[in-house]
Coordinates of N, CA and C in Angstrom, one line a residue:
M1 N 0.6 -1.4 0.0 CA 0.3 -0.2 0.0 C 0.8 0.9 0.2
R2 N 0.6 2.0 -0.7 CA 1.2 3.7 -1.2 C 0.4 4.7 -0.3
I3 N 1.0 5.7 0.7 CA 0.1 6.7 1.1 C 0.8 7.9 0.6
L4 N 0.1 8.5 0.3 CA 0.7 10.4 0.3 C 0.1 10.9 1.7
L5 N 1.0 11.2 2.2 CA 0.8 12.7 3.5 C 1.4 13.4 3.3
I6 N -0.1 14.4 3.8 CA 0.7 16.2 3.4 C 0.6 16.6 4.6
E7 N 0.8 17.2 5.3 CA 1.1 17.5 6.3 C 2.7 18.5 7.0
D8 N 2.2 19.7 8.0 CA 3.8 20.4 7.5 C 4.0 19.7 9.1
E9 N 3.7 19.5 9.6 CA 4.7 19.5 10.7 C 5.7 17.6 10.7
P10 N 6.9 18.2 10.4 CA 8.1 17.4 10.3 C 8.1 16.1 11.4
Q11 N 7.9 16.6 12.2 CA 7.7 15.4 13.7 C 6.7 14.5 13.4
M12 N 5.5 15.1 13.4 CA 4.3 14.0 12.9 C 4.5 13.0 11.8
A13 N 5.4 14.0 10.8 CA 5.8 13.3 9.4 C 6.8 11.7 9.6
V14 N 7.3 12.2 10.6 CA 8.8 11.5 10.8 C 8.0 10.1 11.4
A15 N 7.1 10.2 12.6 CA 5.9 9.1 13.3 C 5.8 8.4 12.7
L16 N 4.6 8.8 11.1 CA 3.6 9.1 11.1 C 4.9 7.4 10.1
R17 N 5.6 7.9 9.2 CA 6.7 7.2 8.6 C 6.8 6.0 8.9
G18 N 7.5 6.0 10.0 CA 8.4 4.9 11.1 C 7.4 3.9 10.8
A19 N 6.2 4.2 11.6 CA 4.8 3.8 12.0 C 4.3 2.5 11.2
L20 N 3.6 3.4 10.0 CA 3.5 3.1 7.9 C 4.4 1.5 8.0
T21 N 5.9 2.5 7.9 CA 6.8 1.5 7.7 C 6.7 0.2 8.5
R22 N 6.4 0.1 9.6 CA 6.3 -1.3 10.2 C 5.3 -2.0 10.0
H23 N 4.4 -1.2 9.0 CA 3.3 -2.4 8.6 C 3.3 -2.1 7.1
D24 N 4.6 -2.8 6.7 CA 4.8 -2.9 5.0 C 3.8 -2.1 4.6
M25 N 4.1 -0.3 4.6 CA 3.3 0.5 3.5 C 4.3 1.3 3.2
V26 N 4.8 1.9 1.8 CA 5.3 3.2 1.7 C 4.5 4.7 1.4
M27 N 4.9 5.1 2.9 CA 4.8 6.6 3.0 C 5.4 7.9 1.8
D28 N 4.7 8.9 1.2 CA 5.6 9.9 0.6 C 5.3 11.2 1.0
H29 N 6.1 11.9 1.1 CA 5.5 13.6 2.3 C 5.5 14.5 1.9
V30 N 4.6 15.1 1.5 CA 4.4 16.7 1.5 C 4.2 17.8 2.2
S31 N 4.4 18.7 1.8 CA 3.7 19.4 3.7 C 3.3 20.9 2.9
T32 N 2.9 20.8 1.1 CA 2.4 22.2 1.0 C 0.6 20.7 -0.3
L33 N -0.1 22.2 -0.1 CA -1.0 22.2 -1.1 C -0.5 21.9 -2.6
C34 N 0.0 23.0 -2.9 CA 1.0 22.6 -4.5 C 1.5 21.9 -4.5
D35 N 2.4 21.4 -3.2 CA 3.3 20.0 -3.7 C 2.6 18.6 -3.6
A36 N 1.3 18.8 -2.8 CA 0.5 17.4 -3.4 C -0.5 17.7 -4.6
E37 N -0.5 19.0 -5.0 CA -1.1 18.8 -6.5 C -0.3 17.9 -7.5
M38 N 1.0 18.6 -7.4 CA 2.2 17.8 -8.3 C 2.2 16.3 -8.4
V39 N 1.4 16.0 -7.1 CA 2.4 14.4 -6.9 C 1.0 13.3 -7.3
I40 N 0.0 14.0 -7.1 CA -1.4 13.2 -7.1 C -1.9 13.1 -7.9
G41 N -0.9 13.2 -9.1 CA -2.5 13.2 -10.1 C -2.1 12.0 -11.2
D42 N -1.2 11.1 -10.4 CA -0.3 9.9 -11.8 C -1.1 8.5 -11.2
G43 N -2.0 8.9 -10.3 CA -2.8 7.3 -9.7 C -2.4 7.0 -8.9
A44 N -1.1 7.0 -8.6 CA -0.3 6.3 -7.7 C -0.3 5.9 -6.5
Y45 N -1.0 6.5 -5.7 CA -1.5 5.9 -4.4 C -2.5 5.2 -3.8
D46 N -2.8 4.6 -3.0 CA -4.0 3.8 -2.0 C -5.0 4.8 -1.6
A47 N -4.0 6.0 -0.9 CA -5.1 6.2 0.3 C -3.9 7.3 0.6
V48 N -4.9 8.9 0.4 CA -4.3 9.7 1.1 C -4.4 10.3 2.5
L49 N -3.6 10.8 3.8 CA -3.7 11.2 4.4 C -3.6 13.0 4.8
L50 N -4.8 13.6 5.4 CA -4.8 14.8 5.0 C -4.4 16.2 5.6
D51 N -3.6 16.8 6.3 CA -3.6 17.9 7.2 C -4.4 18.5 7.0
R52 N -5.0 20.0 7.6 CA -6.3 20.8 7.4 C -5.3 22.0 7.2
Q53 N -4.6 22.4 8.2 CA -3.9 23.6 8.5 C -2.8 23.5 7.8
L54 N -2.6 23.6 6.5 CA -1.1 23.4 5.9 C -0.8 25.7 5.7
P55 N 0.5 25.2 5.1 CA 1.2 26.8 4.8 C 0.5 27.4 3.8
D56 N -0.4 26.9 2.6 CA -1.0 27.3 1.6 C -2.3 27.5 1.7
G57 N -2.6 27.2 3.3 CA -4.2 26.7 2.6 C -4.7 25.7 3.4
D58 N -6.3 25.7 3.2 CA -6.9 24.4 4.0 C -6.9 22.9 3.1
G59 N -6.4 22.4 4.2 CA -6.5 21.2 2.8 C -7.4 20.5 2.2
L60 N -8.8 21.1 2.9 CA -10.2 20.5 2.4 C -10.1 20.7 1.5
E61 N -9.5 22.1 0.7 CA -9.7 22.8 -0.4 C -8.9 21.0 -1.7
L62 N -8.2 20.0 -1.0 CA -7.6 19.7 -2.3 C -8.5 18.3 -2.3
I63 N -10.1 18.3 -1.6 CA -10.5 17.2 -2.1 C -11.1 17.0 -3.3
P64 N -11.9 18.8 -3.7 CA -12.1 18.4 -5.0 C -11.7 18.3 -6.1
K65 N -10.5 19.0 -6.0 CA -9.8 18.8 -6.7 C -8.7 17.3 -7.6
I66 N -9.2 16.6 -6.2 CA -8.8 15.1 -6.3 C -10.2 14.3 -7.3
R67 N -11.2 14.6 -6.8 CA -12.4 13.7 -7.0 C -12.4 14.9 -8.7
R68 N -12.1 15.5 -9.2 CA -12.0 15.8 -10.4 C -11.6 15.8 -11.3
K69 N -10.2 15.2 -10.7 CA -9.4 14.4 -11.4 C -9.6 12.6 -12.1
G70 N -11.2 12.3 -11.5 CA -11.3 11.2 -11.7 C -11.3 10.1 -10.6
L71 N -10.1 10.5 -9.3 CA -9.6 9.6 -8.4 C -10.2 9.5 -7.7
T72 N -11.1 8.1 -6.8 CA -11.7 7.8 -6.1 C -11.1 7.0 -4.6
L73 N -9.7 7.6 -4.6 CA -9.0 6.5 -3.6 C -9.5 7.2 -2.9
P74 N -9.3 6.7 -1.2 CA -9.8 7.2 0.3 C -8.9 8.4 0.9
I75 N -8.9 9.4 1.4 CA -8.9 10.5 1.7 C -8.9 10.3 3.3
I76 N -8.4 10.3 4.0 CA -8.6 10.6 6.0 C -8.4 12.2 5.9
V77 N -8.7 12.8 6.9 CA -8.4 14.2 6.8 C -7.5 13.8 8.7
I78 N -6.4 14.0 9.2 CA -6.5 14.4 10.3 C -5.5 15.8 10.5
T79 N -6.0 16.5 12.0 CA -6.5 17.8 12.1 C -6.2 17.8 13.3
A80 N -5.9 18.7 13.6 CA -6.2 19.8 15.4 C -7.3 20.2 15.4
K81 N -7.9 20.6 14.4 CA -9.1 21.2 13.8 C -10.0 19.5 14.5
G82 N -10.9 19.3 14.9 CA -11.3 18.4 15.6 C -13.2 18.8 16.6
E83 N -13.6 19.9 16.2 CA -15.1 19.9 16.5 C -16.3 19.3 15.6
V84 N -17.6 19.4 16.3 CA -18.0 19.1 15.1 C -18.1 19.7 14.1
P85 N -18.4 20.8 14.1 CA -18.5 21.8 12.3 C -18.0 21.3 11.9
D86 N -16.3 21.2 12.4 CA -14.9 20.8 11.1 C -15.4 19.8 11.2
R87 N -15.5 18.5 11.5 CA -15.6 17.2 11.2 C -16.5 17.2 10.2
I88 N -18.1 17.9 10.7 CA -19.0 17.7 9.4 C -18.8 18.1 8.4
T89 N -17.8 19.6 8.2 CA -17.6 20.5 7.2 C -16.4 19.0 6.1
G90 N -15.9 18.8 7.2 CA -14.9 17.7 6.1 C -15.3 16.8 5.7
L91 N -16.3 15.9 6.0 CA -16.8 15.0 5.7 C -18.2 15.4 4.0
E92 N -18.6 15.8 4.7 CA -19.7 16.6 3.5 C -18.6 17.0 2.6
T93 N -17.2 17.8 1.9 CA -16.5 18.1 1.4 C -16.1 16.6 0.6
G94 N -16.1 15.9 1.3 CA -15.6 14.4 0.2 C -14.5 14.2 0.7
A95 N -14.0 13.7 2.3 CA -13.1 13.0 3.1 C -13.5 12.0 3.2
D96 N -13.0 10.5 3.5 CA -14.1 9.8 3.4 C -13.3 9.4 5.3
D97 N -13.4 10.0 5.9 CA -12.9 10.0 7.6 C -12.4 11.4 7.8
Y98 N -12.8 10.7 8.7 CA -12.2 12.3 9.7 C -11.7 12.0 10.9
L99 N -10.5 12.5 11.4 CA -9.7 12.1 12.8 C -9.1 13.2 13.4
A100 N -9.3 13.5 14.8 CA -8.8 15.0 15.7 C -7.6 14.1 16.1
K101 N -6.2 15.6 16.3 CA -5.1 15.0 15.9 C -5.4 15.5 18.2
P102 N -4.2 14.8 18.9 CA -3.6 13.8 18.6 C -4.4 12.9 18.7
F103 N -4.0 11.3 17.9 CA -4.6 10.0 17.8 C -3.7 9.6 18.2
V104 N -4.1 7.9 18.4 CA -3.0 7.1 18.8 C -3.4 6.4 17.6
F105 N -1.7 6.1 17.1 CA -1.6 4.9 15.8 C -2.4 4.3 15.9
D106 N -2.6 3.2 16.1 CA -3.8 1.9 16.2 C -4.4 2.4 15.2
E107 N -5.5 3.3 16.4 CA -6.5 3.9 15.3 C -6.8 3.9 14.1
L108 N -5.5 5.4 13.4 CA -5.7 5.8 12.3 C -5.1 4.6 11.4
L109 N -4.5 3.1 11.8 CA -4.5 2.1 10.9 C -6.1 1.1 11.0
A110 N -6.5 1.8 11.8 CA -7.2 0.7 11.9 C -8.9 1.3 10.6
R111 N -8.5 2.9 11.2 CA -9.6 3.4 9.9 C -8.9 3.5 8.8
L112 N -7.6 3.3 8.6 CA -7.6 3.3 7.0 C -7.6 1.9 6.4
R113 N -7.4 1.2 7.1 CA -7.6 0.2 6.7 C -9.3 0.1 6.6
A114 N -9.9 0.5 7.1 CA -11.8 0.3 6.8 C -12.0 1.2 5.9
V115 N -11.2 2.7 5.3 CA -12.1 3.1 3.8 C -11.2 2.2 3.1
M116 N -10.0 1.8 3.6 CA -10.0 0.6 2.0 C -10.4 -0.4 1.9
R117 N -11.6 -1.2 3.0 CA -12.5 -2.2 2.2 C -13.5 -1.3 1.3
R118 N -13.7 -0.4 2.4 CA -14.5 0.4 1.5 C -14.9 1.5 0.2
S119 N -13.5 1.0 -0.2 CA -13.2 1.8 -1.5 C -13.4 1.1 -2.8
E120 N -14.0 2.2 -3.9 CA -14.7 1.5 -4.4 C -13.5 0.4 -5.8
T121 N -12.3 1.6 -5.2 CA -10.8 0.1 -5.6 C -9.8 -0.4 -5.3
L122 N -10.8 -1.1 -3.9 CA -10.7 -2.2 -3.3 C -10.4 -3.7 -3.9
R123 N -9.0 -4.0 -4.0 CA -8.6 -5.0 -4.5 C -8.4 -6.4 -4.0
P124 N -8.7 -7.4 -5.1 CA -9.2 -8.7 -4.6 C -8.2 -9.4 -3.0
A125 N -9.5 -10.2 -3.0 CA -8.9 -10.3 -0.9 C -7.6 -11.2 -1.3
L126 N -7.3 -11.8 -2.6 CA -6.3 -12.9 -2.1 C -5.8 -13.0 -3.3
I127 N -4.5 -12.4 -3.2 CA -3.8 -12.7 -5.1 C -2.9 -14.2 -5.1
S128 N -3.4 -14.6 -6.8 CA -2.5 -16.5 -6.4 C -2.0 -16.7 -7.1
I129 N -0.9 -17.3 -7.8 CA -0.6 -17.2 -9.0 C 0.5 -19.1 -8.7
G130 N 0.9 -19.7 -9.9 CA 1.2 -21.2 -8.9 C 0.9 -21.3 -7.6
R131 N 1.4 -22.1 -6.6 CA 1.6 -22.2 -5.2 C 1.9 -20.6 -4.5
L132 N 1.7 -19.9 -4.9 CA 1.6 -18.3 -4.1 C 0.7 -17.7 -4.3
S133 N 1.1 -17.3 -2.8 CA -1.0 -16.2 -3.0 C -0.1 -15.1 -2.1
F134 N -0.9 -13.9 -2.0 CA -0.4 -12.7 -1.4 C -1.9 -12.6 -1.0
D135 N -1.7 -11.8 0.7 CA -2.8 -11.9 1.4 C -2.9 -10.1 1.5
P136 N -3.4 -9.5 0.7 CA -3.1 -7.5 0.7 C -4.0 -7.3 2.3
T137 N -4.3 -7.7 2.8 CA -5.4 -7.1 4.0 C -3.5 -7.2 5.0
Y138 N -3.1 -8.4 4.8 CA -2.3 -9.0 6.5 C -0.9 -8.9 5.7
C139 N -0.4 -8.6 4.7 CA 0.6 -8.7 3.6 C 1.6 -9.8 3.9
D140 N 0.1 -10.8 3.7 CA 1.1 -12.1 4.1 C 1.2 -12.9 2.9
I141 N 2.6 -13.4 2.2 CA 2.7 -14.6 1.3 C 2.9 -15.7 1.6
I142 N 2.3 -16.9 1.1 CA 1.5 -17.4 1.4 C 2.5 -18.2 -0.4
V143 N 3.1 -19.2 0.6 CA 3.0 -21.0 -0.3 C 2.8 -22.1 0.4
S144 N 1.6 -23.0 -0.6 CA 1.3 -24.2 -0.8 C 0.3 -23.9 1.0
G145 N -0.2 -22.9 1.6 CA -1.0 -23.0 3.0 C -0.1 -22.3 4.0
L146 N 1.3 -22.5 3.8 CA 2.6 -22.0 5.0 C 2.8 -20.8 4.9
R147 N 2.7 -19.5 5.8 CA 3.8 -18.6 5.3 C 4.8 -18.5 5.3
L148 N 5.2 -17.5 4.3 CA 6.8 -17.0 4.1 C 7.4 -16.0 4.5
E149 N 7.7 -16.1 5.5 CA 8.7 -14.9 6.2 C 9.7 -14.5 4.9
M150 N 9.6 -12.9 4.9 CA 10.6 -12.3 3.7 C 10.4 -10.8 3.9
P151 N 12.0 -9.9 4.0 CA 11.5 -8.8 4.6 C 10.5 -7.8 4.2
R152 N 10.2 -6.7 4.2 CA 9.3 -6.0 3.7 C 9.5 -5.7 2.3
R153 N 10.5 -4.7 2.2 CA 11.2 -4.5 0.8 C 11.2 -6.0 -0.6
E154 N 11.0 -6.8 0.6 CA 11.1 -8.0 -0.8 C 9.5 -8.3 -1.3
A155 N 8.8 -8.2 0.5 CA 7.5 -8.4 -0.4 C 6.4 -7.2 -0.6
L156 N 7.2 -6.2 -0.9 CA 7.0 -5.2 -1.7 C 7.3 -5.1 -3.0
V157 N 8.1 -6.0 -3.7 CA 8.4 -6.2 -4.7 C 7.8 -7.5 -5.3
L158 N 7.6 -8.4 -4.7 CA 6.6 -10.1 -5.2 C 5.3 -8.9 -5.0
E159 N 5.0 -8.2 -3.9 CA 3.5 -7.6 -4.3 C 3.5 -7.4 -5.6
C160 N 3.4 -6.2 -5.7 CA 3.9 -5.6 -7.8 C 3.7 -6.7 -8.4
L161 N 5.1 -7.5 -8.9 CA 5.4 -8.4 -9.9 C 3.9 -9.0 -9.8
M162 N 3.0 -9.7 -8.5 CA 2.2 -10.7 -9.0 C 0.8 -10.0 -8.8
R163 N 0.5 -8.7 -8.9 CA -0.5 -7.7 -9.3 C -0.4 -7.7 -10.6
R164 N 0.9 -8.0 -11.0 CA 0.9 -7.9 -13.0 C 1.6 -8.7 -13.3
A165 N 0.7 -10.4 -12.9 CA 1.6 -11.5 -13.1 C 1.9 -11.5 -15.2
G166 N 2.7 -12.4 -15.2 CA 2.5 -13.1 -16.4 C 2.9 -11.0 -17.6
R167 N 2.8 -10.0 -17.3 CA 3.4 -8.9 -17.9 C 4.4 -8.5 -17.2
M168 N 5.0 -7.6 -17.9 CA 6.2 -7.0 -18.1 C 6.6 -5.6 -16.9
V169 N 6.6 -5.4 -15.8 CA 7.0 -4.7 -15.1 C 8.0 -3.6 -15.4
P170 N 7.9 -2.6 -16.0 CA 9.4 -1.8 -15.9 C 9.5 -1.7 -14.4
R171 N 11.1 -1.2 -14.7 CA 12.1 -1.2 -13.4 C 11.8 0.0 -12.7
P172 N 10.9 1.6 -13.3 CA 10.4 2.9 -12.6 C 9.1 2.4 -11.4
A173 N 8.2 1.5 -12.4 CA 7.1 1.2 -11.8 C 7.8 0.3 -10.3
L174 N 8.4 -0.8 -10.5 CA 8.6 -1.3 -8.9 C 9.3 0.0 -8.5
M175 N 10.5 0.2 -9.0 CA 11.0 1.4 -7.8 C 9.6 2.2 -7.1
E176 N 8.6 2.8 -8.1 CA 7.7 3.4 -7.1 C 7.6 3.1 -6.0
A177 N 7.0 1.2 -6.5 CA 6.2 0.7 -5.5 C 6.4 0.4 -4.8
V178 N 8.2 0.2 -4.3 CA 8.7 -0.6 -3.4 C 9.3 0.7 -2.4
F179 N 10.0 2.1 -3.3 CA 10.3 2.9 -2.9 C 9.8 4.5 -2.5
G180 N 9.8 5.3 -1.6 CA 9.4 6.0 -1.2 C 10.3 7.3 -1.9
F181 N 9.7 8.3 -2.3 CA 11.0 9.7 -3.2 C 11.7 10.2 -2.0
D182 N 11.0 10.1 -0.5 CA 12.5 10.3 0.1 C 13.9 9.2 0.7
D183 N 13.6 8.3 -0.1 CA 14.4 7.0 0.4 C 16.1 7.4 -0.3
E184 N 16.7 7.0 0.2 CA 17.6 7.1 -0.6 C 18.3 5.5 -0.9
I185 N 18.0 5.3 -2.4 CA 18.0 4.2 -2.5 C 19.6 3.9 -3.7
Q186 N 20.4 3.1 -3.1 CA 21.6 2.6 -3.9 C 21.3 2.0 -5.1
S187 N 22.7 2.0 -6.4 CA 21.6 1.7 -7.5 C 21.5 0.6 -8.0
N188 N 22.0 -0.6 -7.3 CA 21.8 -1.8 -7.3 C 20.4 -2.8 -6.4
A189 N 20.0 -1.5 -5.7 CA 19.2 -2.3 -5.1 C 18.5 -3.2 -5.1
L190 N 17.7 -2.5 -6.0 CA 16.0 -3.3 -6.8 C 16.9 -5.2 -7.2
D191 N 18.1 -5.0 -8.1 CA 18.7 -5.9 -8.7 C 19.0 -6.7 -6.8
S192 N 19.0 -6.6 -6.2 CA 19.6 -7.3 -5.0 C 18.1 -7.9 -4.5
H193 N 17.3 -7.1 -4.2 CA 15.7 -7.4 -3.5 C 15.6 -8.9 -4.8
I194 N 16.0 -8.9 -5.9 CA 15.2 -9.5 -7.0 C 15.8 -10.5 -7.2
S195 N 17.6 -10.9 -7.1 CA 17.6 -11.3 -6.8 C 17.7 -12.6 -5.4
R196 N 17.2 -11.8 -4.3 CA 17.0 -12.8 -3.5 C 16.0 -13.2 -3.3
L197 N 14.6 -12.4 -3.8 CA 13.5 -13.4 -4.1 C 13.3 -14.7 -5.0
R198 N 14.4 -14.3 -6.1 CA 14.4 -15.9 -6.5 C 15.1 -16.9 -6.5
R199 N 15.9 -16.8 -5.7 CA 16.6 -18.0 -4.4 C 15.0 -18.5 -3.8
K200 N 14.8 -17.3 -2.6 CA 13.0 -18.0 -2.0 C 12.6 -18.7 -2.4
L201 N 12.1 -18.5 -3.6 CA 10.6 -18.7 -4.4 C 11.1 -20.3 -4.2
A202 N 11.9 -20.4 -5.5 CA 12.9 -21.9 -6.1 C 13.1 -22.6 -4.9
A203 N 13.5 -22.4 -3.7 CA 13.9 -23.1 -2.5 C 12.7 -23.4 -1.5
S204 N 11.1 -22.5 -1.9 CA 9.7 -23.0 -1.4 C 9.6 -23.5 -2.1
Q205 N 9.6 -23.4 -3.5 CA 8.7 -24.8 -5.0 C 7.9 -23.4 -4.5
A206 N 7.9 -22.2 -5.0 CA 6.4 -21.8 -5.2 C 6.0 -21.9 -6.3
G207 N 6.3 -22.4 -7.4 CA 5.9 -22.3 -8.9 C 5.9 -21.6 -9.3
V208 N 6.6 -20.4 -9.3 CA 6.5 -19.3 -10.0 C 7.9 -18.9 -10.1
V209 N 8.3 -18.0 -12.0 CA 9.3 -17.5 -11.7 C 9.7 -16.2 -12.5
I210 N 10.4 -16.0 -11.9 CA 11.1 -14.1 -12.0 C 11.6 -14.4 -13.5
N211 N 11.4 -14.0 -14.3 CA 12.4 -13.4 -15.7 C 12.7 -12.3 -15.8
V212 N 14.3 -12.1 -16.0 CA 14.4 -10.7 -16.1 C 14.6 -10.3 -17.5
I213 N 14.1 -8.9 -18.1 CA 14.5 -8.7 -19.3 C 15.4 -7.3 -19.0
R214 N 16.1 -8.0 -19.2 CA 17.6 -7.2 -19.2 C 17.3 -5.8 -19.6
G215 N 17.9 -4.9 -18.4 CA 17.9 -3.4 -18.8 C 15.7 -2.3 -19.3
V216 N 14.9 -3.5 -18.5 CA 13.5 -3.3 -18.7 C 12.8 -3.0 -17.8
G217 N 12.9 -4.4 -16.8 CA 12.1 -4.9 -16.4 C 12.2 -6.5 -16.3
Y218 N 10.7 -7.1 -15.1 CA 11.3 -8.0 -14.4 C 9.2 -8.4 -15.4
L219 N 9.4 -10.0 -15.2 CA 8.1 -10.5 -15.4 C 7.8 -11.7 -14.3
L220 N 7.0 -11.9 -13.0 CA 6.6 -13.1 -12.9 C 5.7 -14.6 -13.7
R221 N 5.7 -15.2 -14.1 CA 4.8 -16.4 -14.6 C 4.4 -17.3 -13.8
E222 N 3.7 -18.2 -13.8 CA 4.3 -19.7 -13.5 C 5.2 -20.4 -14.1
A223 N 5.3 -20.8 -13.4 CA 7.0 -22.3 -14.1 C 5.9 -23.5 -14.2
S224 N 7.1 -23.5 -15.6 CA 6.5 -24.7 -16.6 C 6.8 -26.1 -16.0

C-alpha cells in the first residue's frame, strides 16, 4: 500500500513514516497543497492522509480537485480542528474519514484499513499464481498454505510483480512501488531484492519464476 501524507509538521511526518513502514506501507510526504497537486495526479497512491492547516491553505481545498481528476482513492483528514462543525465540513467536502489530533496510531491504522475495504478501488482479497498467494489485508505471502517470511521491501517487490503476473513490469514502476521518493536508494538495490526473491521462491517451491528482461524490467509467471 502506498500512502501520500500531506502534513506540514516534520515530527508528525517522521512518526507516521516509521509507523506505516512497520506495517509494510510506503509513504511519500509533502507539506503543501501545491506540492500535493503535483504528485497526486498520476494515480500512484492507495490512500491520502491530509492535514487541514497547511502553509498555503486549508487541506480540504484539495479534495474536490482530487475528485475532479477522477480519483476515488480514500482520503482521511488528520487535523487539530476536531470540533463537530469541522468534522461535518470535512466529511461533506468529500473526505472518507476525519480524525482529530492527537490520535493513537492504531486507530489511524484501523480507519485506514476500513476505508480501503470500503473503497471502490478495493483490490482482490487474495492474489494467487502457482502455489504462491498474497493476502493484501495482512501483507502475508503464502506458499502451499504456509506463511513465507521475508523482509518488507522484498515483499513489496513480490506484491507488485504478482499484481501484474504474466506482464512485464518496468523497473521504474517497481522502484515506485517499493521506495518512497525521500528514500536513499543504491543503484543495485532493486536487483539485489529480485535476486534474493528468486532464490527464496525456488527454495520454497512456489511454482513461479521471475524472468529478467535485461535493461527493461521483470516478469513473474507460473513455472512450466
